[in-house]
CSV table of N, CA and C in Angstrom, one decimal:
chain,number,residue,atom,x,y,z
Y,36,MET,N,0.8,-1.2,0.2
Y,36,MET,CA,0.0,0.1,0.0
Y,36,MET,C,0.8,1.1,0.0
Y,37,ASN,N,0.2,2.2,-0.6
Y,37,ASN,CA,1.0,3.7,-0.4
Y,37,ASN,C,0.1,4.3,0.7
Y,38,ILE,N,1.0,4.7,1.8
Y,38,ILE,CA,0.5,5.6,2.9
Y,38,ILE,C,1.0,7.0,2.9
Y,39,ALA,N,0.3,7.7,2.6
Y,39,ALA,CA,0.4,9.5,2.8
Y,39,ALA,C,0.5,9.8,4.6
Y,40,ILE,N,1.4,10.5,4.6
Y,40,ILE,CA,1.5,10.7,6.1
Y,40,ILE,C,1.9,12.2,6.2
Y,41,GLY,N,1.4,12.7,7.6
Y,41,GLY,CA,1.7,14.1,7.8
Y,41,GLY,C,1.6,14.4,9.2
Y,42,SER,N,2.4,15.4,9.3
Y,42,SER,CA,2.1,16.0,10.8
Y,42,SER,C,2.7,17.3,10.8
Y,43,ASP,N,2.1,18.0,12.0
Y,43,ASP,CA,2.4,19.3,12.5
Y,43,ASP,C,3.6,19.3,13.2
Y,44,HIS,N,3.7,20.6,13.7
Y,44,HIS,CA,5.1,20.7,14.6
Y,44,HIS,C,5.1,19.5,15.7
Y,45,ALA,N,3.7,19.7,16.5
Y,45,ALA,CA,3.7,18.6,17.6
Y,45,ALA,C,3.9,17.1,17.4
Y,46,GLY,N,3.6,16.9,16.2
Y,46,GLY,CA,3.7,15.4,15.9
Y,46,GLY,C,4.9,15.1,14.6
Y,47,VAL,N,5.8,16.0,14.8
Y,47,VAL,CA,7.1,15.8,13.8
Y,47,VAL,C,8.1,14.8,14.4
Y,48,ARG,N,8.4,14.6,15.6
Y,48,ARG,CA,9.2,13.4,16.0
Y,48,ARG,C,8.8,12.4,16.0
Y,49,LEU,N,7.4,11.8,16.2
Y,49,LEU,CA,7.0,10.7,16.2
Y,49,LEU,C,6.8,10.2,14.7
Y,50,LYS,N,6.6,11.1,13.9
Y,50,LYS,CA,6.2,10.5,12.5
Y,50,LYS,C,7.5,10.1,12.1
Y,51,GLY,N,8.6,10.7,12.3
Y,51,GLY,CA,10.0,10.5,11.5
Y,51,GLY,C,10.3,8.8,11.9
Y,52,GLY,N,10.0,8.4,13.2
Y,52,GLY,CA,10.2,6.9,13.2
Y,52,GLY,C,9.1,6.2,12.6
Y,53,LEU,N,7.8,6.6,12.6
Y,53,LEU,CA,6.7,6.2,12.0
Y,53,LEU,C,7.0,5.7,10.4
Y,54,ILE,N,7.8,6.6,9.9
Y,54,ILE,CA,7.8,6.6,8.3
Y,54,ILE,C,8.7,5.3,8.3
Y,55,THR,N,9.9,5.3,8.9
Y,55,THR,CA,10.5,3.9,9.0
Y,55,THR,C,9.9,2.8,9.3
Y,56,PHE,N,8.9,2.9,10.2
Y,56,PHE,CA,8.4,1.6,10.4
Y,56,PHE,C,7.2,1.1,9.4
Y,57,VAL,N,6.5,1.9,9.0
Y,57,VAL,CA,5.4,1.8,7.9
Y,57,VAL,C,6.3,1.1,6.7
Y,58,GLU,N,7.5,1.7,6.5
Y,58,GLU,CA,8.2,1.1,5.2
Y,58,GLU,C,8.7,-0.2,5.6
Y,59,SER,N,9.4,-0.4,6.8
Y,59,SER,CA,9.5,-1.7,7.5
Y,59,SER,C,8.4,-2.8,7.1
Y,60,LEU,N,7.5,-2.5,7.1
Y,60,LEU,CA,6.1,-3.4,7.0
Y,60,LEU,C,5.9,-3.8,5.7
Y,61,GLY,N,6.6,-3.0,4.4
Y,61,GLY,CA,6.6,-3.4,3.0
Y,61,GLY,C,5.5,-2.5,2.3
Y,62,HIS,N,5.2,-1.2,3.0
Y,62,HIS,CA,4.5,-0.1,2.3
Y,62,HIS,C,5.5,1.0,1.7
Y,63,THR,N,4.9,1.7,1.1
Y,63,THR,CA,5.4,2.7,0.3
Y,63,THR,C,4.8,3.9,1.1
Y,64,VAL,N,5.7,5.1,1.5
Y,64,VAL,CA,5.4,6.1,2.5
Y,64,VAL,C,5.6,7.5,1.4
Y,65,THR,N,4.5,8.0,1.6
Y,65,THR,CA,4.7,9.7,1.0
Y,65,THR,C,4.5,10.7,2.3
Y,66,ASP,N,5.6,11.4,2.4
Y,66,ASP,CA,5.5,12.5,3.3
Y,66,ASP,C,5.1,13.7,3.0
Y,67,MET,N,4.0,14.0,3.5
Y,67,MET,CA,3.3,15.3,3.3
Y,67,MET,C,3.8,16.5,4.4
Y,68,GLY,N,5.1,16.2,4.8
Y,68,GLY,CA,5.2,17.3,5.9
Y,68,GLY,C,4.5,17.1,7.1
Y,69,TYR,N,5.2,18.0,8.1
Y,69,TYR,CA,5.8,18.8,8.2
Y,69,TYR,C,7.3,18.4,9.0
Y,70,ASN,N,8.4,19.0,8.8
Y,70,ASN,CA,9.6,18.4,9.4
Y,70,ASN,C,10.4,19.5,10.3
Y,71,SER,N,9.5,20.5,11.0
Y,71,SER,CA,10.4,21.2,11.9
Y,71,SER,C,9.6,21.4,13.1
Y,72,THR,N,10.1,21.7,14.3
Y,72,THR,CA,9.5,21.6,15.4
Y,72,THR,C,8.6,23.4,15.7
Y,73,ASP,N,9.1,24.3,14.5
Y,73,ASP,CA,8.6,25.6,14.8
Y,73,ASP,C,7.1,25.2,14.5
Y,74,SER,N,6.1,26.2,15.0
Y,74,SER,CA,4.7,26.0,14.9
Y,74,SER,C,4.1,26.4,13.8
Y,75,VAL,N,2.9,25.5,13.5
Y,75,VAL,CA,2.3,25.4,12.2
Y,75,VAL,C,0.8,25.2,12.4
Y,76,ASP,N,0.1,25.3,11.6
Y,76,ASP,CA,-1.4,24.9,11.5
Y,76,ASP,C,-1.6,23.6,11.0
Y,77,TYR,N,-2.0,22.7,12.0
Y,77,TYR,CA,-2.5,21.4,11.7
Y,77,TYR,C,-3.4,21.0,10.2
Y,78,PRO,N,-4.2,21.9,10.1
Y,78,PRO,CA,-5.2,22.0,8.9
Y,78,PRO,C,-4.3,21.9,7.4
Y,79,ASP,N,-3.3,22.7,7.6
Y,79,ASP,CA,-2.2,22.6,6.4
Y,79,ASP,C,-1.4,21.3,6.0
Y,80,TYR,N,-1.3,20.6,7.1
Y,80,TYR,CA,-0.9,19.2,6.6
Y,80,TYR,C,-2.0,18.0,6.9
Y,81,ALA,N,-3.1,18.3,7.1
Y,81,ALA,CA,-4.0,17.2,7.3
Y,81,ALA,C,-4.7,17.4,5.8
Y,82,ILE,N,-4.9,18.4,5.5
Y,82,ILE,CA,-5.7,18.4,3.9
Y,82,ILE,C,-4.8,17.8,3.0
Y,83,PRO,N,-3.4,18.1,2.6
Y,83,PRO,CA,-2.8,17.4,1.7
Y,83,PRO,C,-2.9,16.0,1.9
Y,84,VAL,N,-2.7,15.2,3.1
Y,84,VAL,CA,-2.9,13.6,3.3
Y,84,VAL,C,-4.3,13.2,2.8
Y,85,CYS,N,-5.1,13.9,3.1
Y,85,CYS,CA,-6.6,13.8,2.7
Y,85,CYS,C,-6.6,13.7,1.3
Y,86,ASP,N,-5.9,14.7,0.8
Y,86,ASP,CA,-6.3,15.1,-0.7
Y,86,ASP,C,-5.5,13.5,-1.3
Y,87,LYS,N,-4.5,13.1,-0.9
Y,87,LYS,CA,-3.9,12.0,-1.6
Y,87,LYS,C,-5.0,11.0,-1.5
Y,88,VAL,N,-5.5,10.7,-0.4
Y,88,VAL,CA,-6.4,9.6,-0.4
Y,88,VAL,C,-7.8,9.8,-1.3
Y,89,ILE,N,-8.0,10.9,-1.1
Y,89,ILE,CA,-9.4,11.2,-2.1
Y,89,ILE,C,-8.9,10.8,-3.4
Y,90,SER,N,-7.9,11.0,-3.8
Y,90,SER,CA,-7.7,11.3,-5.3
Y,90,SER,C,-7.1,9.6,-5.6
Y,91,GLY,N,-6.9,8.9,-4.5
Y,91,GLY,CA,-6.5,7.8,-4.7
Y,91,GLY,C,-5.1,7.3,-5.1
Y,92,GLU,N,-4.4,8.2,-4.9
Y,92,GLU,CA,-3.0,8.3,-4.9
Y,92,GLU,C,-2.1,7.8,-3.8
Y,93,ALA,N,-2.8,7.7,-2.7
Y,93,ALA,CA,-2.5,6.9,-1.6
Y,93,ALA,C,-3.8,6.1,-0.9
Y,94,ASP,N,-3.4,4.9,-0.4
Y,94,ASP,CA,-4.2,4.1,0.0
Y,94,ASP,C,-5.2,4.5,1.2
Y,95,LYS,N,-4.3,4.8,2.2
Y,95,LYS,CA,-4.5,5.7,3.4
Y,95,LYS,C,-3.7,6.5,3.6
Y,96,GLY,N,-4.1,7.3,5.1
Y,96,GLY,CA,-3.6,8.5,5.5
Y,96,GLY,C,-3.1,8.1,6.8
Y,97,ILE,N,-2.3,8.7,7.4
Y,97,ILE,CA,-1.7,8.9,9.0
Y,97,ILE,C,-1.3,10.5,9.2
Y,98,LEU,N,-2.0,11.1,10.1
Y,98,LEU,CA,-1.8,11.9,10.6
Y,98,LEU,C,-1.5,12.0,12.1
Y,99,ILE,N,-0.5,13.1,12.3
Y,99,ILE,CA,0.0,13.3,13.8
Y,99,ILE,C,0.1,14.8,14.5
Y,100,CYS,N,-0.7,14.8,15.4
Y,100,CYS,CA,-0.4,16.0,15.8
Y,100,CYS,C,0.1,15.9,17.6
Y,101,GLY,N,-0.5,17.0,18.3
Y,101,GLY,CA,-0.1,16.8,19.5
Y,101,GLY,C,-1.0,15.7,20.7
Y,102,THR,N,-2.2,15.7,19.9
Y,102,THR,CA,-3.4,14.9,20.6
Y,102,THR,C,-4.2,14.3,19.5
Y,103,GLY,N,-3.9,14.6,18.3
Y,103,GLY,CA,-4.5,13.9,17.3
Y,103,GLY,C,-6.1,14.4,17.1
Y,104,ILE,N,-6.4,15.4,17.7
Y,104,ILE,CA,-7.4,15.7,17.6
Y,104,ILE,C,-8.1,16.8,16.5
Y,105,GLY,N,-6.9,17.6,16.5
Y,105,GLY,CA,-7.2,18.8,15.4
Y,105,GLY,C,-7.2,17.9,14.2
Y,106,MET,N,-6.0,17.1,14.1
Y,106,MET,CA,-6.1,16.4,12.6
Y,106,MET,C,-7.1,15.8,12.4
Y,107,SER,N,-7.6,15.1,13.2
Y,107,SER,CA,-8.8,13.8,13.1
Y,107,SER,C,-10.3,15.1,12.5
Y,108,ILE,N,-10.4,16.1,13.3
Y,108,ILE,CA,-11.4,17.2,13.3
Y,108,ILE,C,-11.4,17.6,11.7
Y,109,THR,N,-10.1,18.1,11.4
Y,109,THR,CA,-10.1,18.4,9.9
Y,109,THR,C,-10.0,17.3,9.0
Y,110,ALA,N,-9.7,16.2,9.0
Y,110,ALA,CA,-9.9,15.2,8.0
Y,110,ALA,C,-11.3,15.0,7.8
Y,111,ASN,N,-12.2,14.8,9.0
Y,111,ASN,CA,-13.4,14.2,8.9
Y,111,ASN,C,-14.2,15.6,7.9
Y,112,LYS,N,-13.7,16.5,8.1
Y,112,LYS,CA,-14.5,17.8,7.4
Y,112,LYS,C,-14.4,17.4,6.0
Y,113,MET,N,-13.7,16.6,5.5
Y,113,MET,CA,-13.3,16.1,3.9
Y,113,MET,C,-14.1,15.4,3.4
Y,114,PRO,N,-15.2,15.2,2.4
Y,114,PRO,CA,-15.9,14.0,1.8
Y,114,PRO,C,-15.0,13.1,1.4
Y,115,GLY,N,-15.2,11.8,1.9
Y,115,GLY,CA,-14.8,10.5,1.5
Y,115,GLY,C,-13.7,9.8,2.7
Y,116,ILE,N,-13.6,11.0,3.3
Y,116,ILE,CA,-12.6,10.8,4.4
Y,116,ILE,C,-13.2,10.1,5.7
Y,117,ARG,N,-13.1,8.9,6.3
Y,117,ARG,CA,-13.3,8.5,7.5
Y,117,ARG,C,-12.2,8.4,8.3
Y,118,CYS,N,-11.8,9.2,9.3
Y,118,CYS,CA,-10.5,9.4,10.1
Y,118,CYS,C,-11.1,9.1,11.3
Y,119,ALA,N,-10.0,8.1,12.3
Y,119,ALA,CA,-10.4,7.7,13.4
Y,119,ALA,C,-8.8,8.1,14.2
Y,120,LEU,N,-9.5,8.8,15.4
Y,120,LEU,CA,-8.2,9.2,16.2
Y,120,LEU,C,-8.1,8.1,17.2
Y,121,VAL,N,-7.2,7.4,17.1
Y,121,VAL,CA,-7.0,6.0,18.1
Y,121,VAL,C,-5.7,6.0,18.6
Y,122,HIS,N,-5.9,5.5,20.1
Y,122,HIS,CA,-4.8,5.3,21.0
Y,122,HIS,C,-4.7,4.1,21.8
Y,123,ASP,N,-5.3,3.5,21.0
Y,123,ASP,CA,-5.2,1.7,21.5
Y,123,ASP,C,-5.4,0.8,20.7
Y,124,THR,N,-4.9,-0.5,20.5
Y,124,THR,CA,-5.1,-1.5,19.6
Y,124,THR,C,-6.4,-1.9,19.4
Y,125,PHE,N,-7.4,-1.9,20.4
Y,125,PHE,CA,-8.6,-2.2,20.0
Y,125,PHE,C,-9.4,-1.5,19.1
Y,126,SER,N,-9.3,-0.4,19.3
Y,126,SER,CA,-9.9,0.8,18.7
Y,126,SER,C,-9.4,0.8,17.4
Y,127,ALA,N,-7.9,0.5,17.2
Y,127,ALA,CA,-7.6,0.4,15.7
Y,127,ALA,C,-8.1,-0.7,14.9
Y,128,LYS,N,-8.3,-1.7,15.4
Y,128,LYS,CA,-8.7,-3.1,14.9
Y,128,LYS,C,-10.3,-2.8,14.4
Y,129,ALA,N,-11.1,-2.1,15.6
Y,129,ALA,CA,-12.5,-2.1,15.5
Y,129,ALA,C,-12.7,-0.8,14.4
Y,130,THR,N,-12.0,0.2,14.4
Y,130,THR,CA,-12.3,1.5,13.7
Y,130,THR,C,-12.1,0.8,11.5
Y,131,ARG,N,-11.1,-0.4,11.7
Y,131,ARG,CA,-11.0,-0.6,10.3
Y,131,ARG,C,-12.3,-1.9,9.9
Y,132,GLU,N,-12.5,-2.7,10.9
Y,132,GLU,CA,-13.5,-3.7,10.7
Y,132,GLU,C,-14.6,-3.1,10.5
Y,133,HIS,N,-15.3,-2.1,11.2
Y,133,HIS,CA,-16.4,-1.6,11.4
Y,133,HIS,C,-16.7,-0.6,10.6
Y,134,ASN,N,-15.7,0.3,10.8
Y,134,ASN,CA,-15.9,1.7,10.1
Y,134,ASN,C,-15.1,1.9,8.5
Y,135,ASP,N,-14.4,1.0,8.2
Y,135,ASP,CA,-13.7,1.3,7.1
Y,135,ASP,C,-12.9,2.5,7.1
Y,136,THR,N,-12.3,3.0,8.0
Y,136,THR,CA,-11.5,4.0,8.0
Y,136,THR,C,-10.5,4.0,7.0
Y,137,ASN,N,-10.1,5.3,6.6
Y,137,ASN,CA,-9.2,5.1,5.7
Y,137,ASN,C,-8.0,6.2,5.8
Y,138,VAL,N,-8.2,6.8,7.1
Y,138,VAL,CA,-7.2,7.8,7.8
Y,138,VAL,C,-7.3,7.7,9.4
Y,139,LEU,N,-5.9,7.4,9.8
Y,139,LEU,CA,-5.8,7.3,11.2
Y,139,LEU,C,-5.1,8.5,11.9
Y,140,ALA,N,-5.5,8.8,12.8
Y,140,ALA,CA,-4.8,10.2,13.4
Y,140,ALA,C,-4.1,9.6,15.1
Y,141,LEU,N,-3.1,10.2,15.3
Y,141,LEU,CA,-2.5,9.7,16.3
Y,141,LEU,C,-1.8,11.1,17.3
Y,142,GLY,N,-2.0,11.2,18.7
Y,142,GLY,CA,-1.4,11.9,19.4
Y,142,GLY,C,-0.1,11.6,20.1
Y,143,GLU,N,0.9,12.4,19.4
Y,143,GLU,CA,2.6,12.4,19.9
Y,143,GLU,C,2.5,12.5,21.5
Y,144,ARG,N,1.7,13.5,21.8
Y,144,ARG,CA,1.7,13.8,23.5
Y,144,ARG,C,0.9,12.9,24.2
Y,145,VAL,N,0.4,11.9,23.5
Y,145,VAL,CA,-0.7,11.2,24.2
Y,145,VAL,C,-0.1,9.6,24.5
Y,146,ILE,N,0.7,9.1,23.1
Y,146,ILE,CA,1.3,7.7,23.3
Y,146,ILE,C,2.5,7.6,22.7
Y,147,GLY,N,3.3,6.7,22.9
Y,147,GLY,CA,4.7,6.7,22.9
Y,147,GLY,C,5.1,5.8,21.4
Y,148,PRO,N,6.0,5.9,21.4
Y,148,PRO,CA,6.4,5.3,19.4
Y,148,PRO,C,6.1,3.8,19.7
Y,149,GLY,N,6.2,3.0,20.7
Y,149,GLY,CA,6.0,1.6,20.6
Y,149,GLY,C,4.6,1.3,20.5
Y,150,LEU,N,3.5,2.1,21.3
Y,150,LEU,CA,2.3,2.0,20.9
Y,150,LEU,C,1.9,2.3,19.5
Y,151,ALA,N,2.2,3.4,19.3
Y,151,ALA,CA,1.9,3.9,17.6
Y,151,ALA,C,2.3,3.0,16.8
Y,152,GLU,N,3.3,2.2,16.9
Y,152,GLU,CA,3.6,1.3,15.9
Y,152,GLU,C,2.9,0.4,15.8
Y,153,GLU,N,2.3,-0.3,16.9
Y,153,GLU,CA,1.6,-1.3,17.2
Y,153,GLU,C,0.2,-0.9,16.9
Y,154,ILE,N,-0.4,0.2,17.0
Y,154,ILE,CA,-1.8,0.7,16.5
Y,154,ILE,C,-1.4,0.8,14.9
Y,155,ILE,N,-0.4,1.3,14.3
Y,155,ILE,CA,-0.4,1.2,12.8
Y,155,ILE,C,-0.6,0.1,12.5
Y,156,ARG,N,0.2,-1.0,12.9
Y,156,ARG,CA,0.5,-2.3,12.1
Y,156,ARG,C,-0.7,-2.9,12.3
Y,157,VAL,N,-1.6,-2.8,13.5
Y,157,VAL,CA,-3.1,-3.7,13.5
Y,157,VAL,C,-4.0,-3.0,12.7
Y,158,TRP,N,-4.0,-1.5,12.6
Y,158,TRP,CA,-4.8,-0.7,11.5
Y,158,TRP,C,-4.4,-1.0,10.1
Y,159,LEU,N,-3.3,-1.1,9.6
Y,159,LEU,CA,-2.8,-1.5,8.3
Y,159,LEU,C,-3.3,-3.2,8.1
Y,160,GLU,N,-3.2,-3.7,9.1
Y,160,GLU,CA,-3.5,-5.4,8.7
Y,160,GLU,C,-4.9,-5.7,8.7
Y,161,THR,N,-5.8,-4.7,9.3
Y,161,THR,CA,-7.2,-5.3,9.5
Y,161,THR,C,-7.8,-4.9,8.3
Y,162,GLU,N,-8.8,-5.6,7.8
Y,162,GLU,CA,-9.5,-5.4,6.7
Y,162,GLU,C,-10.9,-5.0,7.2
Y,163,PHE,N,-11.7,-4.5,6.3
Y,163,PHE,CA,-13.2,-3.8,6.5
Y,163,PHE,C,-13.9,-5.3,6.6
Y,164,SER,N,-14.4,-5.8,7.5
Y,164,SER,CA,-15.4,-6.8,7.7
Y,164,SER,C,-16.7,-7.0,6.3
Y,165,GLN,N,-16.9,-6.0,5.4
Y,165,GLN,CA,-17.9,-6.1,4.9
Y,165,GLN,C,-19.3,-6.6,5.2
Y,166,GLY,N,-19.4,-6.5,6.5
Y,166,GLY,CA,-20.9,-6.9,7.3
Y,166,GLY,C,-21.9,-5.9,6.8
Y,167,GLU,N,-23.0,-6.4,6.4
Y,167,GLU,CA,-24.3,-5.5,5.9
Y,167,GLU,C,-24.7,-4.5,6.7
Y,168,ARG,N,-24.4,-4.4,8.0
Y,168,ARG,CA,-24.7,-3.4,9.0
Y,168,ARG,C,-23.5,-2.2,9.4
Y,169,HIS,N,-22.6,-2.6,9.0
Y,169,HIS,CA,-21.4,-1.9,8.9
Y,169,HIS,C,-21.6,-1.1,7.6
Y,170,GLN,N,-21.7,-1.8,6.4
Y,170,GLN,CA,-22.1,-1.3,5.2
Y,170,GLN,C,-23.1,0.0,5.3
Y,171,ASN,N,-24.0,-0.6,5.7
Y,171,ASN,CA,-25.4,0.5,5.8
Y,171,ASN,C,-25.2,1.6,6.8
Y,172,ARG,N,-24.3,1.8,7.9
Y,172,ARG,CA,-23.8,2.7,8.5
Y,172,ARG,C,-22.9,3.6,7.7
Y,173,ILE,N,-22.0,3.2,7.1
Y,173,ILE,CA,-21.1,4.0,6.2
Y,173,ILE,C,-22.2,4.4,5.0
Y,174,ARG,N,-23.1,4.0,4.6
Y,174,ARG,CA,-23.8,4.6,3.3
Y,174,ARG,C,-24.4,5.7,3.9
Y,175,LYS,N,-25.0,5.6,5.4
Y,175,LYS,CA,-25.6,6.6,5.9
Y,175,LYS,C,-24.7,8.0,6.1
Y,176,ILE,N,-23.4,7.5,6.4
Y,176,ILE,CA,-22.4,8.6,6.8
Y,176,ILE,C,-22.2,9.3,5.5
Y,177,THR,N,-22.1,8.6,4.5
Y,177,THR,CA,-21.9,9.1,2.8
Y,177,THR,C,-23.3,10.2,2.6
Y,178,GLU,N,-24.3,9.6,2.9
Y,178,GLU,CA,-25.5,10.6,2.6
Y,178,GLU,C,-25.6,11.7,3.4
Y,179,ILE,N,-25.0,11.7,4.6
Y,179,ILE,CA,-24.9,12.9,5.6
Y,179,ILE,C,-23.8,13.8,4.7
Y,180,GLU,N,-22.5,13.4,4.3
Y,180,GLU,CA,-21.5,14.3,3.8
Y,180,GLU,C,-22.5,14.8,2.7
Y,181,ASP,N,-23.0,14.0,1.7
Y,181,ASP,CA,-23.8,14.6,0.5
Y,181,ASP,C,-24.7,15.8,0.9
Y,182,LYS,N,-25.5,15.1,1.7
Y,182,LYS,CA,-26.5,16.7,2.2
Y,182,LYS,C,-26.0,17.9,2.4
Y,183,TYR,N,-24.7,17.6,3.4
Y,183,TYR,CA,-24.4,19.1,3.9
Y,183,TYR,C,-22.8,19.4,3.3
Y,184,THR,N,-22.7,18.9,2.1
Y,184,THR,CA,-21.3,19.6,1.3
Y,184,THR,C,-21.8,20.2,0.6
Y,185,LEU,N,-21.5,21.7,0.3
Y,185,LEU,CA,-21.8,22.2,-0.9
Y,185,LEU,C,-21.1,22.0,-2.1
Y,186,HIS,N,-21.8,21.9,-3.0
Y,186,HIS,CA,-21.5,21.4,-4.3
Y,186,HIS,C,-21.4,22.6,-5.1
Y,187,PRO,N,-20.7,22.8,-5.7
Y,187,PRO,CA,-20.5,24.2,-6.9
Y,187,PRO,C,-21.5,23.9,-8.0
């Protein structure tokens, strides 16, 4: 898989190690920035990652900020993105099986690198269950997006 990854200043330290880890799992990583600890705005890095996922240039995306909250809020404003903020492996597995998430948000100030790696491994290895009830729920989410998204 091709994984797009991005962080703001508060996630840059964790991101560096995670790129190496994801590559060690056999995936290709596209780093969409940021690469400094100077303060920046997280939407400026969430949007390019999600654009890669929406366009199909990336299969999935990973976003990292201090808590993961700002990145996940931004990502979930974009049509077609189902982003989950995850800080445990149970949720990583469930969000893929039940919600078919295509973007993962992590908080560098919340979890350490070892747990982040395990969450990513579980998230990348878990397939969507294809269960009818889960497909129905995702369809409803898409209908909400369509209803509330301004179309030119």
